[in-house]
CSV table of C-alpha atoms in Angstrom, one decimal:
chain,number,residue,atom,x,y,z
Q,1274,UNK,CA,-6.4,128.8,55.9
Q,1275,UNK,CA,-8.8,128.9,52.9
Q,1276,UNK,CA,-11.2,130.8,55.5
Q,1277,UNK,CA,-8.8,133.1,56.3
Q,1278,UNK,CA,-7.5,133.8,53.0
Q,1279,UNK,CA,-11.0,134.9,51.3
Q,1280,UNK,CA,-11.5,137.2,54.7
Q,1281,UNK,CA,-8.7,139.4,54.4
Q,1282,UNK,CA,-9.5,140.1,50.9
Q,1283,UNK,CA,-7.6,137.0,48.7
Q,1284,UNK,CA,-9.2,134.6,46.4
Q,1285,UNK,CA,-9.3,130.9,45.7
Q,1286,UNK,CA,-7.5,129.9,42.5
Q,1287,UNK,CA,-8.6,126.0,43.3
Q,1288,UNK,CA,-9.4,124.4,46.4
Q,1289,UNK,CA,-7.9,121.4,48.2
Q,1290,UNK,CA,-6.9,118.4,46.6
Q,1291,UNK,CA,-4.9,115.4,47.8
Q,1292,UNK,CA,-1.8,114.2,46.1
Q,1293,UNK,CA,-1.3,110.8,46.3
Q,1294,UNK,CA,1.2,109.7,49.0
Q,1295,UNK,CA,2.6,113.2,49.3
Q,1296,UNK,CA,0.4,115.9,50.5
Q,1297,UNK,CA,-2.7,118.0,50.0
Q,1298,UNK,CA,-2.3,121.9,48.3
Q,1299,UNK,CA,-4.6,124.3,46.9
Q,1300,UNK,CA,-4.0,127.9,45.2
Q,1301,UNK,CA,-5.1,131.3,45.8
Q,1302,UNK,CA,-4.7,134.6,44.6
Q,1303,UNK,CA,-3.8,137.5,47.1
Q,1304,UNK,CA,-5.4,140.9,46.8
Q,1305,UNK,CA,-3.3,142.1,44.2
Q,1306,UNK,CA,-3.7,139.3,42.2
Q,1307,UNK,CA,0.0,137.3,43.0
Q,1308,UNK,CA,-0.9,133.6,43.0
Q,1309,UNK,CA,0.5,131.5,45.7
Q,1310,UNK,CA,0.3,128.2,46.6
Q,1311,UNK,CA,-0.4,126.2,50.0
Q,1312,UNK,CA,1.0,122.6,50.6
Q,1313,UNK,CA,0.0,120.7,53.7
Q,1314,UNK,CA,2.6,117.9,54.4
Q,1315,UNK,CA,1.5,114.3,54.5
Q,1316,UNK,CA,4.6,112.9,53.9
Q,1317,UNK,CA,6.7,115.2,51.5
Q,1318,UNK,CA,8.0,118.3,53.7
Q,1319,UNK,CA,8.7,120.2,50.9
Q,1320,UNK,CA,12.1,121.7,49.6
Q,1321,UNK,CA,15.1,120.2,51.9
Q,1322,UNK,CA,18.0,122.1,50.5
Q,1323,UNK,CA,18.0,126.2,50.2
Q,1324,UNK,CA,20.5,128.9,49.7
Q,1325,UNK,CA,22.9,126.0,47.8
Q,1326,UNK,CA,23.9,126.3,43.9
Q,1327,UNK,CA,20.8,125.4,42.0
Q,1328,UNK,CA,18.2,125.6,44.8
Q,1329,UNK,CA,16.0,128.3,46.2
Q,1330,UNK,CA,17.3,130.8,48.8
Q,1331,UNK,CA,15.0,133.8,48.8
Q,1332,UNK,CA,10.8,134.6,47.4
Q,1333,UNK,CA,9.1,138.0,47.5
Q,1334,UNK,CA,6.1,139.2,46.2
Q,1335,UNK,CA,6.4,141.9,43.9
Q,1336,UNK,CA,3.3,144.3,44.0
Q,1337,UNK,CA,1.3,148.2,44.2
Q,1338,UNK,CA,1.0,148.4,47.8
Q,1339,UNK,CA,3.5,146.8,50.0
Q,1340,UNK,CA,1.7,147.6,53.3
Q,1341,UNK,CA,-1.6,146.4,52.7
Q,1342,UNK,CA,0.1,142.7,50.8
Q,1343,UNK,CA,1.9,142.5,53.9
Q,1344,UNK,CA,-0.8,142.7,56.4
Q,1345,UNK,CA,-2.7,140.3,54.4
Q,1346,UNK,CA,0.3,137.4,54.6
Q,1347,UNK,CA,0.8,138.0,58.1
Q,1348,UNK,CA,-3.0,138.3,58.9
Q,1349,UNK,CA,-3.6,134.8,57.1
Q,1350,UNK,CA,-0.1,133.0,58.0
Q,1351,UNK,CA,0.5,134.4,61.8
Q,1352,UNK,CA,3.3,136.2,60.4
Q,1353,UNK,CA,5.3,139.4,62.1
Q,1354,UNK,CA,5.6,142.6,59.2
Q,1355,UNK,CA,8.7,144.3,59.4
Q,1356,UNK,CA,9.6,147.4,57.6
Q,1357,UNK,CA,12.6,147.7,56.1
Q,1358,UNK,CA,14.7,151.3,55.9
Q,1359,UNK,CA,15.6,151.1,52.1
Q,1360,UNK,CA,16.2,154.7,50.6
Q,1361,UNK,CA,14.1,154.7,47.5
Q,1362,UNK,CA,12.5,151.7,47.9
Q,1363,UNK,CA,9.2,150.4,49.6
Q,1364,UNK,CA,10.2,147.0,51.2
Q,1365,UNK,CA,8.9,144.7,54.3
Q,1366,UNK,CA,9.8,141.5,55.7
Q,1367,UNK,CA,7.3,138.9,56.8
Q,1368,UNK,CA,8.9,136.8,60.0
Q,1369,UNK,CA,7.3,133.7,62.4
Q,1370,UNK,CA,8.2,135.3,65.3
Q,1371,UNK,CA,9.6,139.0,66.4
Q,1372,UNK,CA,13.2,138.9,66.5
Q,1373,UNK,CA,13.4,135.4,64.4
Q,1374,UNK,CA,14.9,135.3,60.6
Q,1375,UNK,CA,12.6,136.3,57.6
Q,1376,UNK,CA,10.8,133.9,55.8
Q,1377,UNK,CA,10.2,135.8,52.8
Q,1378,UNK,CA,9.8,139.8,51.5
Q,1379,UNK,CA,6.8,142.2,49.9
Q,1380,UNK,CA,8.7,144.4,47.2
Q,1381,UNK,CA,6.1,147.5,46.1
Q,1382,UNK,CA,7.0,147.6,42.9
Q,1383,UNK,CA,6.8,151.7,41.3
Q,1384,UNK,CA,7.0,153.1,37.8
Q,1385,UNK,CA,10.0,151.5,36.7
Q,1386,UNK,CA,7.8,147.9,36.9
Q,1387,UNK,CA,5.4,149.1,34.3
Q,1388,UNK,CA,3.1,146.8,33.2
Q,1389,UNK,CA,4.5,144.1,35.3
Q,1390,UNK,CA,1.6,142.3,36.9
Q,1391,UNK,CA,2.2,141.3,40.9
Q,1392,UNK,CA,3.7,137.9,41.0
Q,1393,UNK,CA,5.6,136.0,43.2
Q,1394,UNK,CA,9.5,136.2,42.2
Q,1395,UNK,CA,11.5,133.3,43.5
Q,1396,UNK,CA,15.1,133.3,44.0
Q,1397,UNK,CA,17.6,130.9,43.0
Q,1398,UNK,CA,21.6,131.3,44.1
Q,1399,UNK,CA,24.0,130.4,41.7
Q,1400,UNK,CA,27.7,130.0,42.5
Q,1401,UNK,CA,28.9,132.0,39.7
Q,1402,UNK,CA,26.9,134.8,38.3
Q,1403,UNK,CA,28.0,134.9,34.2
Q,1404,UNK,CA,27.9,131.5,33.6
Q,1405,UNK,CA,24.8,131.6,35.1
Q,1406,UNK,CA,24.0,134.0,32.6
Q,1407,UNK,CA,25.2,132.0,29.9
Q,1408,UNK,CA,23.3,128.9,30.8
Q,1409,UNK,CA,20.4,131.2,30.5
Q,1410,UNK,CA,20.5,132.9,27.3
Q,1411,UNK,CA,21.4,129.7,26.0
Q,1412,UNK,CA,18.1,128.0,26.9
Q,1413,UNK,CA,15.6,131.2,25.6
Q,1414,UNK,CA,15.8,133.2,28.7
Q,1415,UNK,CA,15.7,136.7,28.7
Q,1416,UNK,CA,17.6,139.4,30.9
Q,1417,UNK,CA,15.3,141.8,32.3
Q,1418,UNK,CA,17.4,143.7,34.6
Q,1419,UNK,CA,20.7,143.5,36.4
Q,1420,UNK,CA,23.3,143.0,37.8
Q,1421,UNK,CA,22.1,144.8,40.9
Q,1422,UNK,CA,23.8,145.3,44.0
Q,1423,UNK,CA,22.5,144.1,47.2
Q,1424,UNK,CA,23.4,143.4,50.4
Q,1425,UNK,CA,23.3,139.5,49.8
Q,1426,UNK,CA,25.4,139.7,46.3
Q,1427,UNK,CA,24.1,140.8,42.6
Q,1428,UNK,CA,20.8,139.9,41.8
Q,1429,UNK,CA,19.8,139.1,38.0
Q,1430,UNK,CA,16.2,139.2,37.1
Q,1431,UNK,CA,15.2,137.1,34.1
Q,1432,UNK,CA,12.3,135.9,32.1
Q,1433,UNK,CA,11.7,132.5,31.2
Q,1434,UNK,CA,10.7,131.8,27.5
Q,1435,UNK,CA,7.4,131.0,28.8
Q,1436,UNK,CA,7.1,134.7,29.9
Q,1437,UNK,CA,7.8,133.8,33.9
Q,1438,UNK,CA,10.1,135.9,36.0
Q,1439,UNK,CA,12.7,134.9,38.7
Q,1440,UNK,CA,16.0,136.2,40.0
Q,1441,UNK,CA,19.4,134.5,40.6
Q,1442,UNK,CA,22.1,135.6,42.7
């Protein structure tokens, strides 16, 4: 995967390394710069529960050029790109198989992003959006944008008091 990664135009961040009794990962960067990481079970699967209060349900990257950060998951994962018809907006869904449910999303970002460097934005899903908001604020974080309608509910986008971003719906 390493191979493939530097051929279609990523970088490594750090190469493999084992973790005890769990599994072995490494990180990269992608073209545009989004790190991401890679996790090869030996035990630990990974995350069990998604879409549930609290837990993941949805990760995009967010960067310049949609198309090309597309064909470079799907060239190094085996992945299938699908465009999405989104007036306005630039988005693509990367899928295991043709037909078979997305796995994750490439967001172009435009003008409104400004200096916003392309990162990963991981989802969370929250069963109820303003205390979600509450818990937030009360704990440093800051709202960057939101509440915006979507298909799958309202989406909050927030920044950690670290300076990370991340959305919950």
């Amino acid at each position: 995967t390493i191979a493939r990664i530097e051929a279609h135009g990523g970088r490594l961040m750090f190469p493999p390394m084992d973790i005890p009794d769990t599994g072995r990962m490494a990180m990269a960067f992608d073209p545009e710069g989004a790190a991401f990481g890679l996790w090869q079970a030996q035990p630990f699967g990974g995350a069990g529960i998604e879409g549930e209060h609290g837990a993941m349900c949805w990760s995009e990257v967010n960067c310049r050029n949609g198309a090309t950060n597309a064909a470079f998951y799907a060239s190094v994962f085996d992945l299938h790109v699908h465009t999405m018809d989104v007036p306005g907006v630039v988005y693509h869904t990367l899928h295991v198989a043709e037909g078979a449910d997305a796995v994750c999303g490439v967001l172009q970002m435009d003008e409104q992003w400004g200096e916003i460097q392309p990162a990963w934005m991981p989802y969370f899903a929250v069963a109820n959006l303003e205390k979600a908001d509450a818990v937030w604020a009360k704990h440093g974080g800051k709202k960057i944008a939101g509440p915006i309608p979507s298909p799958y509910g309202q989406i909050m986008v927030v920044q950690d008091p670290q300076g990370a971003y991340l959305s919950y719906m």
